[in-house]
Amino acid sequence: MNSTTLLPQEGFSFREGLLHAEGVPIDRIAEQVGTPFYLYSSSAMEAAYQRFTAALTGLNAKVFYAMKANSNQAVVRSFAEWGAGSDVVSEGELRRALAAGVPGNRIVFAGVGKTQREMAFALEAGILQFNVESLPELEQLNQVALSMGRKAPVALRVNPNVDAQTHTKIATGRKADKFGIDLDHARTLYRDAQVMKGIAVEGLAVHIGSQLTRMEPFRDAFQRTADFYREMQAAGVPLLRLDLGGGLGVPYHHDQAPDLQRYAEIVKETTAGLGAELAFEPGRYLVASAGLLVTRVVFVKEERGRRFIIVDGAMNDLIRPTLYEAWHNIIPLRQADSGAELTPCDVVGPVCESGDFFAKERDLPPLKSGDLLALCDAGAYGSAMASNYNSRPLVPEVMVRGDEMAVVRPRQDYATMIAQDRLPGWLPALHN
Ligand SMILES: Cc1ncc(COP(=O)(O)O)c(C=O)c1O
Ligand SMILES: N[C@@H](CCCC[NH3+])C(=O)O
């Protein structure tokens, strides 16, 4: 597959040979904010959200946007306006969600290692639900809640032992994964939890991994979890809510679209007659394809029979290719002539690691220094996973809506980045 034959994603289109984000020519944004930068289409995010919620029509369902995918407050706030809550995994995310205006009672808190401080902060914020993943966590939460004179609303997250058939680093529902509680163990924990004075048992949760493109693992996990829900209900556990997590994938390769309708049917079939409120925690599905990473070619280097397109973006800006061997479509912002010859290229960044690449042997049209490229489907786990490695400042994020654009995070400046270090007192000043 080569990238020039693929159409750009929803929210982005070529007009007069130039890639636009909704109504805005992207090269104009590049002039204004410099490169590299993340670019989001607000309408594409909204369309994904509407598709997702429409598929769940008829179900008593609530959506909690998994903000780990993209935690920019403009994004979190947008989803909140369209009706979603937030799924958070740290105090930092919780604070960001609150800062973005998400009310505490629309927030669920996941994660295997919540600290006492995080528990107390979340209780203070009045969150809807803690998804608890172990006995020590349950006991700790009980203690924290009691010390504050509160009750913590709890769902137990189970591990149904289902292989999500995704990249091994992002599968979370297998026995050997750190996530969730075995069903057998969860039976005991529900009993324990009901007599803990600081705990209000409310739910059951499952999440087997991310970027699922096959629907069978969802079916297996949802079936096992819903059966367990029925069993616990019958045993008198006062369950109100079944949280089915996130994980629905996106077509990074545009011929592998996961089937949202099938996903929704599986939810309906497996939860029929349960009488539970359903919760969903989609992240990637809502934002991945609504975002690009825009980068500029620094040099084209021909060496040892290879063609390296060296760009100003790098693995610290978008780590997915090197971390998960992830494939992101790459398109020049200026549409290539239809007859342009394609050459296999390695698209690489300036960072000092051979793992610093965006693509290997990717067929691309002729490129030269100064050309702009878009890395597609970069709206999820892009900026959220960026770092300052090689002392490269975090790149800006821009959101477009119709003909308007907004810089929703400015480029980190060198002074801010460098000022974070402190020199210890024992180091004398250096003199030449
Ligand atoms: C508990 C939980 N919920 C939701 C998500 C969001 O996943 P995704 O972005 O694949 O929808 C994750 C990440 O995999 C997660 O760990
Ligand atoms: N960071 C991963 C997804 C992790 C999901 C976290 N629960 C990715 O980019 O694909």
PDB file of C-alpha atoms in Angstrom, residues 2-175:
ATOM      1  CA  ASN A   2       1.349   3.459  -0.695  1.00  0.00           C
ATOM      2  CA  SER A   3       0.230   6.600   1.010  1.00  0.00           C
ATOM      3  CA  THR A   4      -0.500   8.717  -2.027  1.00  0.00           C
ATOM      4  CA  THR A   5      -3.318   6.437  -3.149  1.00  0.00           C
ATOM      5  CA  LEU A   6      -5.068   6.783   0.200  1.00  0.00           C
ATOM      6  CA  LEU A   7      -7.574   9.472   0.876  1.00  0.00           C
ATOM      7  CA  PRO A   8      -6.961  11.688   3.884  1.00  0.00           C
ATOM      8  CA  GLN A   9      -9.136  11.067   6.899  1.00  0.00           C
ATOM      9  CA  GLU A  10     -12.450  12.704   7.845  1.00  0.00           C
ATOM     10  CA  GLY A  11     -12.041  16.416   8.624  1.00  0.00           C
ATOM     11  CA  PHE A  12      -9.135  16.757   6.208  1.00  0.00           C
ATOM     12  CA  SER A  13      -9.323  17.118   2.448  1.00  0.00           C
ATOM     13  CA  PHE A  14      -7.375  18.385  -0.527  1.00  0.00           C
ATOM     14  CA  ARG A  15      -8.528  21.632  -2.099  1.00  0.00           C
ATOM     15  CA  GLU A  16      -6.661  22.883  -5.124  1.00  0.00           C
ATOM     16  CA  GLY A  17      -3.917  20.399  -4.336  1.00  0.00           C
ATOM     17  CA  LEU A  18      -3.388  21.620  -0.771  1.00  0.00           C
ATOM     18  CA  LEU A  19      -4.378  19.670   2.335  1.00  0.00           C
ATOM     19  CA  HIS A  20      -6.949  21.519   4.441  1.00  0.00           C
ATOM     20  CA  ALA A  21      -8.153  20.911   7.971  1.00  0.00           C
ATOM     21  CA  GLU A  22     -11.873  21.587   7.599  1.00  0.00           C
ATOM     22  CA  GLY A  23     -11.817  25.057   5.960  1.00  0.00           C
ATOM     23  CA  VAL A  24      -8.239  26.011   6.822  1.00  0.00           C
ATOM     24  CA  PRO A  25      -5.202  25.389   4.583  1.00  0.00           C
ATOM     25  CA  ILE A  26      -2.693  23.559   6.741  1.00  0.00           C
ATOM     26  CA  ASP A  27       0.376  25.263   5.294  1.00  0.00           C
ATOM     27  CA  ARG A  28      -0.995  28.545   6.640  1.00  0.00           C
ATOM     28  CA  ILE A  29      -1.164  27.062  10.136  1.00  0.00           C
ATOM     29  CA  ALA A  30       2.418  25.863   9.721  1.00  0.00           C
ATOM     30  CA  GLU A  31       3.491  29.410   8.868  1.00  0.00           C
ATOM     31  CA  GLN A  32       1.808  30.693  11.992  1.00  0.00           C
ATOM     32  CA  VAL A  33       2.893  28.142  14.597  1.00  0.00           C
ATOM     33  CA  GLY A  34       5.987  26.604  12.991  1.00  0.00           C
ATOM     34  CA  THR A  35       6.593  22.869  12.743  1.00  0.00           C
ATOM     35  CA  PRO A  36       6.143  20.242  14.021  1.00  0.00           C
ATOM     36  CA  PHE A  37       2.633  20.584  15.454  1.00  0.00           C
ATOM     37  CA  TYR A  38      -0.431  18.514  16.208  1.00  0.00           C
ATOM     38  CA  LEU A  39      -3.588  19.462  14.369  1.00  0.00           C
ATOM     39  CA  TYR A  40      -7.102  18.379  15.351  1.00  0.00           C
ATOM     40  CA  SER A  41     -10.395  18.633  13.542  1.00  0.00           C
ATOM     41  CA  SER A  42     -13.081  19.408  16.092  1.00  0.00           C
ATOM     42  CA  SER A  43     -15.837  18.362  13.669  1.00  0.00           C
ATOM     43  CA  ALA A  44     -14.173  14.997  13.094  1.00  0.00           C
ATOM     44  CA  MET A  45     -14.071  14.416  16.862  1.00  0.00           C
ATOM     45  CA  GLU A  46     -17.712  15.359  17.168  1.00  0.00           C
ATOM     46  CA  ALA A  47     -18.670  13.115  14.248  1.00  0.00           C
ATOM     47  CA  ALA A  48     -16.850  10.160  15.838  1.00  0.00           C
ATOM     48  CA  TYR A  49     -18.601  10.846  19.139  1.00  0.00           C
ATOM     49  CA  GLN A  50     -21.998  11.054  17.441  1.00  0.00           C
ATOM     50  CA  ARG A  51     -21.342   7.818  15.545  1.00  0.00           C
ATOM     51  CA  PHE A  52     -20.371   6.068  18.742  1.00  0.00           C
ATOM     52  CA  THR A  53     -23.364   7.246  20.748  1.00  0.00           C
ATOM     53  CA  ALA A  54     -25.784   6.658  17.851  1.00  0.00           C
ATOM     54  CA  ALA A  55     -24.630   3.044  17.650  1.00  0.00           C
ATOM     55  CA  LEU A  56     -25.591   2.638  21.310  1.00  0.00           C
ATOM     56  CA  THR A  57     -29.087   4.053  20.839  1.00  0.00           C
ATOM     57  CA  GLY A  58     -31.672   2.169  22.858  1.00  0.00           C
ATOM     58  CA  LEU A  59     -29.180   1.186  25.529  1.00  0.00           C
ATOM     59  CA  ASN A  60     -29.026   2.855  28.909  1.00  0.00           C
ATOM     60  CA  ALA A  61     -25.458   3.965  28.195  1.00  0.00           C
ATOM     61  CA  LYS A  62     -23.054   6.671  29.367  1.00  0.00           C
ATOM     62  CA  VAL A  63     -19.813   7.539  27.627  1.00  0.00           C
ATOM     63  CA  PHE A  64     -16.681   8.496  29.566  1.00  0.00           C
ATOM     64  CA  TYR A  65     -14.032   9.773  27.173  1.00  0.00           C
ATOM     65  CA  ALA A  66     -10.705   8.064  28.042  1.00  0.00           C
ATOM     66  CA  MET A  67      -8.643  11.221  28.213  1.00  0.00           C
ATOM     67  CA  LYS A  68      -5.322   9.369  28.272  1.00  0.00           C
ATOM     68  CA  ALA A  69      -5.733   9.233  24.485  1.00  0.00           C
ATOM     69  CA  ASN A  70      -5.597  13.001  24.214  1.00  0.00           C
ATOM     70  CA  SER A  71      -5.725  15.016  27.394  1.00  0.00           C
ATOM     71  CA  ASN A  72      -5.688  18.525  25.960  1.00  0.00           C
ATOM     72  CA  GLN A  73      -8.340  20.443  27.868  1.00  0.00           C
ATOM     73  CA  ALA A  74      -9.869  21.753  24.656  1.00  0.00           C
ATOM     74  CA  VAL A  75     -10.486  18.147  23.642  1.00  0.00           C
ATOM     75  CA  VAL A  76     -11.770  17.054  27.058  1.00  0.00           C
ATOM     76  CA  ARG A  77     -14.056  20.091  27.237  1.00  0.00           C
ATOM     77  CA  SER A  78     -15.405  19.476  23.737  1.00  0.00           C
ATOM     78  CA  PHE A  79     -16.449  15.927  24.603  1.00  0.00           C
ATOM     79  CA  ALA A  80     -17.998  17.155  27.844  1.00  0.00           C
ATOM     80  CA  GLU A  81     -20.050  19.663  25.864  1.00  0.00           C
ATOM     81  CA  TRP A  82     -21.235  16.922  23.541  1.00  0.00           C
ATOM     82  CA  GLY A  83     -22.364  14.954  26.583  1.00  0.00           C
ATOM     83  CA  ALA A  84     -19.483  12.722  27.652  1.00  0.00           C
ATOM     84  CA  GLY A  85     -17.871  12.327  31.046  1.00  0.00           C
ATOM     85  CA  SER A  86     -14.188  11.458  31.507  1.00  0.00           C
ATOM     86  CA  ASP A  87     -12.295   8.282  32.289  1.00  0.00           C
ATOM     87  CA  VAL A  88      -9.129   9.218  34.184  1.00  0.00           C
ATOM     88  CA  VAL A  89      -6.122   7.230  35.347  1.00  0.00           C
ATOM     89  CA  SER A  90      -4.221   9.628  37.601  1.00  0.00           C
ATOM     90  CA  GLU A  91      -4.683  12.668  39.799  1.00  0.00           C
ATOM     91  CA  GLY A  92      -3.174  14.703  36.993  1.00  0.00           C
ATOM     92  CA  GLU A  93      -5.854  13.571  34.571  1.00  0.00           C
ATOM     93  CA  LEU A  94      -8.532  14.115  37.188  1.00  0.00           C
ATOM     94  CA  ARG A  95      -7.300  17.658  37.778  1.00  0.00           C
ATOM     95  CA  ARG A  96      -7.228  18.315  34.052  1.00  0.00           C
ATOM     96  CA  ALA A  97     -10.762  16.987  33.618  1.00  0.00           C
ATOM     97  CA  LEU A  98     -11.995  19.214  36.442  1.00  0.00           C
ATOM     98  CA  ALA A  99     -10.059  22.171  35.030  1.00  0.00           C
ATOM     99  CA  ALA A 100     -11.705  21.535  31.668  1.00  0.00           C
ATOM    100  CA  GLY A 101     -15.084  21.794  33.377  1.00  0.00           C
ATOM    101  CA  VAL A 102     -16.079  18.129  33.667  1.00  0.00           C
ATOM    102  CA  PRO A 103     -18.129  17.731  36.855  1.00  0.00           C
ATOM    103  CA  GLY A 104     -16.790  15.179  39.373  1.00  0.00           C
ATOM    104  CA  ASN A 105     -19.914  13.065  39.129  1.00  0.00           C
ATOM    105  CA  ARG A 106     -19.165  12.442  35.440  1.00  0.00           C
ATOM    106  CA  ILE A 107     -15.711  11.000  36.106  1.00  0.00           C
ATOM    107  CA  VAL A 108     -14.587   7.379  36.533  1.00  0.00           C
ATOM    108  CA  PHE A 109     -11.126   6.572  37.877  1.00  0.00           C
ATOM    109  CA  ALA A 110      -9.167   3.553  36.581  1.00  0.00           C
ATOM    110  CA  GLY A 111      -5.683   2.221  37.296  1.00  0.00           C
ATOM    111  CA  VAL A 112      -3.887  -0.479  39.287  1.00  0.00           C
ATOM    112  CA  GLY A 113      -1.814   1.828  41.484  1.00  0.00           C
ATOM    113  CA  LYS A 114      -3.950   4.627  42.878  1.00  0.00           C
ATOM    114  CA  THR A 115      -2.181   6.225  45.824  1.00  0.00           C
ATOM    115  CA  GLN A 116      -3.851   7.325  49.075  1.00  0.00           C
ATOM    116  CA  ARG A 117      -3.450  10.896  47.993  1.00  0.00           C
ATOM    117  CA  GLU A 118      -5.134  10.214  44.657  1.00  0.00           C
ATOM    118  CA  MET A 119      -7.984   8.401  46.392  1.00  0.00           C
ATOM    119  CA  ALA A 120      -8.541  11.274  48.795  1.00  0.00           C
ATOM    120  CA  PHE A 121      -8.440  13.835  46.006  1.00  0.00           C
ATOM    121  CA  ALA A 122     -10.950  11.859  43.938  1.00  0.00           C
ATOM    122  CA  LEU A 123     -13.288  11.404  46.912  1.00  0.00           C
ATOM    123  CA  GLU A 124     -13.109  15.136  47.565  1.00  0.00           C
ATOM    124  CA  ALA A 125     -13.992  15.748  43.916  1.00  0.00           C
ATOM    125  CA  GLY A 126     -17.052  13.495  44.266  1.00  0.00           C
ATOM    126  CA  ILE A 127     -16.258  11.193  41.348  1.00  0.00           C
ATOM    127  CA  LEU A 128     -18.858   8.753  40.060  1.00  0.00           C
ATOM    128  CA  GLN A 129     -16.859   5.544  40.389  1.00  0.00           C
ATOM    129  CA  PHE A 130     -13.508   4.044  41.345  1.00  0.00           C
ATOM    130  CA  ASN A 131     -12.639   1.020  39.213  1.00  0.00           C
ATOM    131  CA  VAL A 132     -10.790  -1.098  41.760  1.00  0.00           C
ATOM    132  CA  GLU A 133      -8.310  -3.723  40.640  1.00  0.00           C
ATOM    133  CA  SER A 134      -7.114  -5.572  43.778  1.00  0.00           C
ATOM    134  CA  LEU A 135      -7.829  -6.380  47.422  1.00  0.00           C
ATOM    135  CA  PRO A 136      -5.077  -4.067  48.749  1.00  0.00           C
ATOM    136  CA  GLU A 137      -6.541  -1.240  46.682  1.00  0.00           C
ATOM    137  CA  LEU A 138     -10.036  -1.951  48.016  1.00  0.00           C
ATOM    138  CA  GLU A 139      -8.785  -1.980  51.618  1.00  0.00           C
ATOM    139  CA  GLN A 140      -6.818   1.207  51.139  1.00  0.00           C
ATOM    140  CA  LEU A 141      -9.762   2.970  49.546  1.00  0.00           C
ATOM    141  CA  ASN A 142     -11.983   1.846  52.425  1.00  0.00           C
ATOM    142  CA  GLN A 143      -9.509   3.322  54.921  1.00  0.00           C
ATOM    143  CA  VAL A 144      -9.179   6.597  53.071  1.00  0.00           C
ATOM    144  CA  ALA A 145     -12.936   6.956  52.708  1.00  0.00           C
ATOM    145  CA  LEU A 146     -13.534   6.150  56.392  1.00  0.00           C
ATOM    146  CA  SER A 147     -10.933   8.695  57.467  1.00  0.00           C
ATOM    147  CA  MET A 148     -12.835  11.303  55.451  1.00  0.00           C
ATOM    148  CA  GLY A 149     -16.236  10.151  56.693  1.00  0.00           C
ATOM    149  CA  ARG A 150     -17.278   9.150  53.185  1.00  0.00           C
ATOM    150  CA  LYS A 151     -18.240   6.155  51.134  1.00  0.00           C
ATOM    151  CA  ALA A 152     -16.317   5.438  47.941  1.00  0.00           C
ATOM    152  CA  PRO A 153     -18.459   4.289  45.000  1.00  0.00           C
ATOM    153  CA  VAL A 154     -16.747   1.189  43.630  1.00  0.00           C
ATOM    154  CA  ALA A 155     -16.795  -1.093  40.613  1.00  0.00           C
ATOM    155  CA  LEU A 156     -14.503  -4.111  40.585  1.00  0.00           C
ATOM    156  CA  ARG A 157     -12.542  -4.450  37.376  1.00  0.00           C
ATOM    157  CA  VAL A 158     -12.291  -8.087  36.388  1.00  0.00           C
ATOM    158  CA  ASN A 159      -9.770  -9.832  34.188  1.00  0.00           C
ATOM    159  CA  PRO A 160     -11.781 -12.227  31.999  1.00  0.00           C
ATOM    160  CA  ASN A 161      -8.685 -13.908  30.542  1.00  0.00           C
ATOM    161  CA  VAL A 162      -9.404 -12.930  26.953  1.00  0.00           C
ATOM    162  CA  ASP A 163      -6.676 -12.128  24.453  1.00  0.00           C
ATOM    163  CA  ALA A 164      -7.651  -8.895  22.717  1.00  0.00           C
ATOM    164  CA  GLN A 165      -5.583  -9.878  19.643  1.00  0.00           C
ATOM    165  CA  THR A 166      -3.910  -6.514  19.531  1.00  0.00           C
ATOM    166  CA  HIS A 167      -0.308  -5.427  20.082  1.00  0.00           C
ATOM    167  CA  THR A 168       0.958  -7.290  23.154  1.00  0.00           C
ATOM    168  CA  LYS A 169       1.913  -4.066  24.965  1.00  0.00           C
ATOM    169  CA  ILE A 170      -1.654  -2.818  24.901  1.00  0.00           C
ATOM    170  CA  ALA A 171      -3.543  -6.049  25.622  1.00  0.00           C
ATOM    171  CA  THR A 172      -4.828  -5.927  29.210  1.00  0.00           C
ATOM    172  CA  GLY A 173      -7.260  -8.823  29.655  1.00  0.00           C
ATOM    173  CA  ARG A 174      -4.985 -11.872  29.721  1.00  0.00           C
ATOM    174  CA  LYS A 175      -4.160 -13.802  32.895  1.00  0.00           C
TER     175      LYS A 175
END
